[in-house]
Coordinates of C-alpha atoms in Angstrom, one line a residue:
M1 CA -10.6 -15.7 29.4
A2 CA -10.6 -13.0 26.8
R3 CA -11.5 -13.8 23.2
T4 CA -8.9 -13.4 20.6
K5 CA -9.6 -10.8 18.0
E6 CA -10.7 -12.3 14.7
F7 CA -9.4 -9.3 12.7
D8 CA -6.3 -7.3 12.4
P9 CA -6.8 -4.0 14.3
E10 CA -3.9 -2.3 12.3
A11 CA -5.6 -3.2 9.0
A12 CA -8.9 -2.1 10.3
L13 CA -7.5 1.2 11.4
Q14 CA -5.9 1.7 8.0
A15 CA -9.3 0.9 6.3
A16 CA -11.0 3.5 8.6
L17 CA -8.3 6.1 7.8
D18 CA -8.9 5.5 4.0
L19 CA -12.6 5.8 4.4
F20 CA -12.4 9.0 6.5
W21 CA -9.9 10.4 4.0
E22 CA -12.1 9.7 1.0
R23 CA -15.4 10.9 2.5
G24 CA -14.7 13.0 5.6
Y25 CA -16.0 12.6 9.1
E26 CA -19.6 13.7 8.7
A27 CA -20.2 11.7 5.5
T28 CA -18.9 8.5 7.0
S29 CA -21.5 6.6 9.1
M30 CA -21.0 3.7 11.4
A31 CA -22.7 1.5 8.8
D32 CA -20.1 2.7 6.3
L33 CA -17.3 1.8 8.8
V34 CA -18.8 -1.6 9.5
A35 CA -19.0 -2.4 5.7
R36 CA -15.4 -1.1 4.9
L37 CA -13.7 -2.6 7.9
G38 CA -15.6 -5.9 7.6
I39 CA -16.1 -6.2 11.3
G40 CA -19.1 -5.7 13.6
R41 CA -20.1 -2.5 15.2
A42 CA -19.5 -4.0 18.7
S43 CA -15.9 -4.9 17.6
I44 CA -15.3 -1.4 16.4
Y45 CA -16.5 0.1 19.7
A46 CA -14.5 -2.4 21.8
T47 CA -11.3 -1.9 19.8
F48 CA -11.4 1.8 18.8
G49 CA -14.2 3.4 20.8
N50 CA -16.9 5.5 19.2
K51 CA -16.7 7.1 15.7
H52 CA -14.9 10.2 17.0
E53 CA -12.3 8.2 18.8
L54 CA -11.8 6.1 15.7
Y55 CA -11.4 9.2 13.6
L56 CA -8.8 10.6 16.0
K57 CA -6.8 7.3 15.9
A58 CA -7.0 7.4 12.1
L59 CA -5.8 11.0 12.1
E60 CA -2.9 10.0 14.3
R61 CA -2.0 7.1 12.0
Y62 CA -2.1 9.5 9.1
L63 CA 0.3 11.9 10.8
E64 CA 2.6 9.1 11.8
T65 CA 2.9 7.7 8.3
R66 CA 2.2 10.6 5.8
D67 CA 5.5 12.4 5.8
P68 CA 8.0 10.3 7.8
G69 CA 11.0 11.8 5.9
L70 CA 10.0 15.4 6.4
V71 CA 12.5 16.0 9.3
E72 CA 15.3 14.3 7.4
E73 CA 14.5 16.2 4.2
L74 CA 14.6 19.6 5.9
S75 CA 17.5 19.0 8.2
A76 CA 19.9 17.2 5.9
P77 CA 23.4 18.6 6.0
G78 CA 24.4 21.0 3.2
P79 CA 22.5 23.7 1.5
A80 CA 19.0 24.3 3.1
L81 CA 17.1 26.1 0.4
P82 CA 17.1 23.3 -2.1
A83 CA 15.2 21.1 0.4
V84 CA 12.6 23.8 1.1
R85 CA 12.1 24.3 -2.6
A86 CA 11.8 20.6 -3.2
L87 CA 9.2 20.3 -0.4
V88 CA 7.0 23.1 -1.9
R89 CA 7.3 21.6 -5.3
R90 CA 6.4 18.1 -4.0
F91 CA 3.3 19.5 -2.3
A92 CA 2.3 21.1 -5.6
A93 CA 2.9 18.0 -7.6
E94 CA 0.9 15.8 -5.1
A95 CA -1.9 18.3 -5.1
A96 CA -2.1 18.1 -8.9
A97 CA -1.8 14.3 -9.1
E98 CA -5.1 12.7 -10.0
G99 CA -5.3 10.2 -7.1
E100 CA -4.0 12.6 -4.4
R101 CA -5.9 15.6 -5.7
L102 CA -9.3 14.2 -5.0
R103 CA -8.6 13.1 -1.5
G104 CA -6.4 16.1 -0.5
C105 CA -4.7 16.0 2.8
L106 CA -6.4 14.5 5.9
V107 CA -5.0 17.2 8.1
T108 CA -6.2 20.0 5.8
N109 CA -9.5 18.2 5.4
S110 CA -9.9 17.9 9.2
A111 CA -9.0 21.6 9.6
A112 CA -11.8 22.6 7.2
E113 CA -14.4 20.2 8.3
L114 CA -14.0 19.7 12.1
A115 CA -11.4 22.1 13.6
P116 CA -13.9 25.1 13.9
R117 CA -16.1 23.1 16.2
D118 CA -13.9 20.2 17.6
P119 CA -11.2 21.4 19.9
V120 CA -9.5 18.0 20.0
V121 CA -9.1 17.9 16.2
A122 CA -8.2 21.6 16.1
H123 CA -5.4 21.0 18.6
R124 CA -4.1 18.1 16.6
V125 CA -4.2 20.1 13.4
E126 CA -2.4 23.0 15.1
L127 CA 0.4 20.6 16.3
S128 CA 0.9 19.3 12.8
W129 CA 1.1 22.8 11.4
E130 CA 3.5 23.9 14.2
Q131 CA 5.8 21.0 13.4
I132 CA 5.9 21.9 9.7
E133 CA 6.4 25.6 10.5
T134 CA 9.2 24.8 12.9
L135 CA 11.0 22.6 10.4
L136 CA 10.7 25.3 7.7
Y137 CA 11.8 28.0 10.2
A138 CA 14.9 26.0 11.1
S139 CA 15.8 25.3 7.5
L140 CA 15.3 29.0 6.5
T141 CA 17.3 30.1 9.5
R142 CA 20.1 27.8 8.5
A143 CA 19.8 29.0 4.9
R144 CA 20.2 32.6 6.0
A145 CA 23.2 31.8 8.2
R146 CA 24.8 30.0 5.2
G147 CA 24.2 33.1 2.9
E148 CA 21.6 31.3 0.8
L149 CA 18.8 33.6 1.9
P150 CA 19.2 37.4 1.8
E151 CA 19.7 39.0 5.2
G152 CA 16.5 41.1 4.8
R153 CA 14.4 37.9 4.6
D154 CA 12.8 36.9 7.9
P155 CA 12.8 33.1 8.4
R156 CA 9.8 33.3 10.8
T157 CA 7.5 35.1 8.4
L158 CA 8.7 33.1 5.4
S159 CA 8.1 29.9 7.2
R160 CA 4.5 31.0 8.1
M161 CA 3.9 32.1 4.6
L162 CA 5.1 28.8 3.2
L163 CA 2.9 26.8 5.7
V164 CA -0.1 28.8 4.6
L165 CA 0.9 28.3 1.0
L166 CA 1.3 24.5 1.5
Q167 CA -2.2 24.2 3.1
G168 CA -3.7 26.4 0.4
I169 CA -2.1 24.3 -2.3
R170 CA -3.8 21.3 -0.8
V171 CA -7.2 22.9 -0.7
V172 CA -7.0 24.4 -4.2
G173 CA -5.4 21.3 -5.6
K174 CA -8.3 19.2 -4.3
A175 CA -11.0 21.3 -6.0
S176 CA -9.2 22.6 -9.1
T177 CA -9.0 20.8 -12.4
D178 CA -6.1 23.0 -13.5
P179 CA -2.8 21.6 -12.2
A180 CA -1.0 24.7 -13.4
R181 CA -2.8 26.8 -10.8
V182 CA -1.0 25.2 -7.8
R183 CA 2.3 24.8 -9.7
D184 CA 2.4 28.5 -10.7
A185 CA 1.5 29.6 -7.2
A186 CA 4.3 27.5 -5.7
E187 CA 6.9 28.8 -8.2
E188 CA 5.9 32.4 -7.6
A189 CA 6.1 31.9 -3.8
L190 CA 9.5 30.3 -4.2
R191 CA 10.7 33.5 -5.8
L192 CA 10.4 35.2 -2.4
L193 CA 13.4 33.0 -1.3
D194 CA 15.7 34.6 -3.9

């Protein structure tokens, strides 16, 4: 007969996500995970697998919960450009907010720390970026069809520029102590939509 788990796996996964988000993958040891999750090493392995597997599960949880309204925001009926502008401004505000600023974005952090040498993480990061780019492209295509975006503006290149801007905002926001830096960059980029 199997033993009943004496801990909540969902709470443990969230605790692991928070720890990886705060410290990164390399700086988080199994001893750190044991201490933060409050469960034994054997229970971590039995429930989540090794550290890398736990990291991937934490990254998946982050992706599932981080921006659940993104699709709705960018595909809401009516004018499309206000939603795109709001998204860019929200990323800039989050990157400048004290609590968010220091942790950054787990996807962006994963891209910088692990993606160059970890194909599984690189693939997951790429899927996340493709989703954002696709949503932006669809919104900008709709905006051009509605006359909100000038005919000469290419929705594909604009969506790619905005994706790179959003990721750059998260990197610079994490390291910079000047919140105006990301806000000014965001506003200047948004002028390209005029």
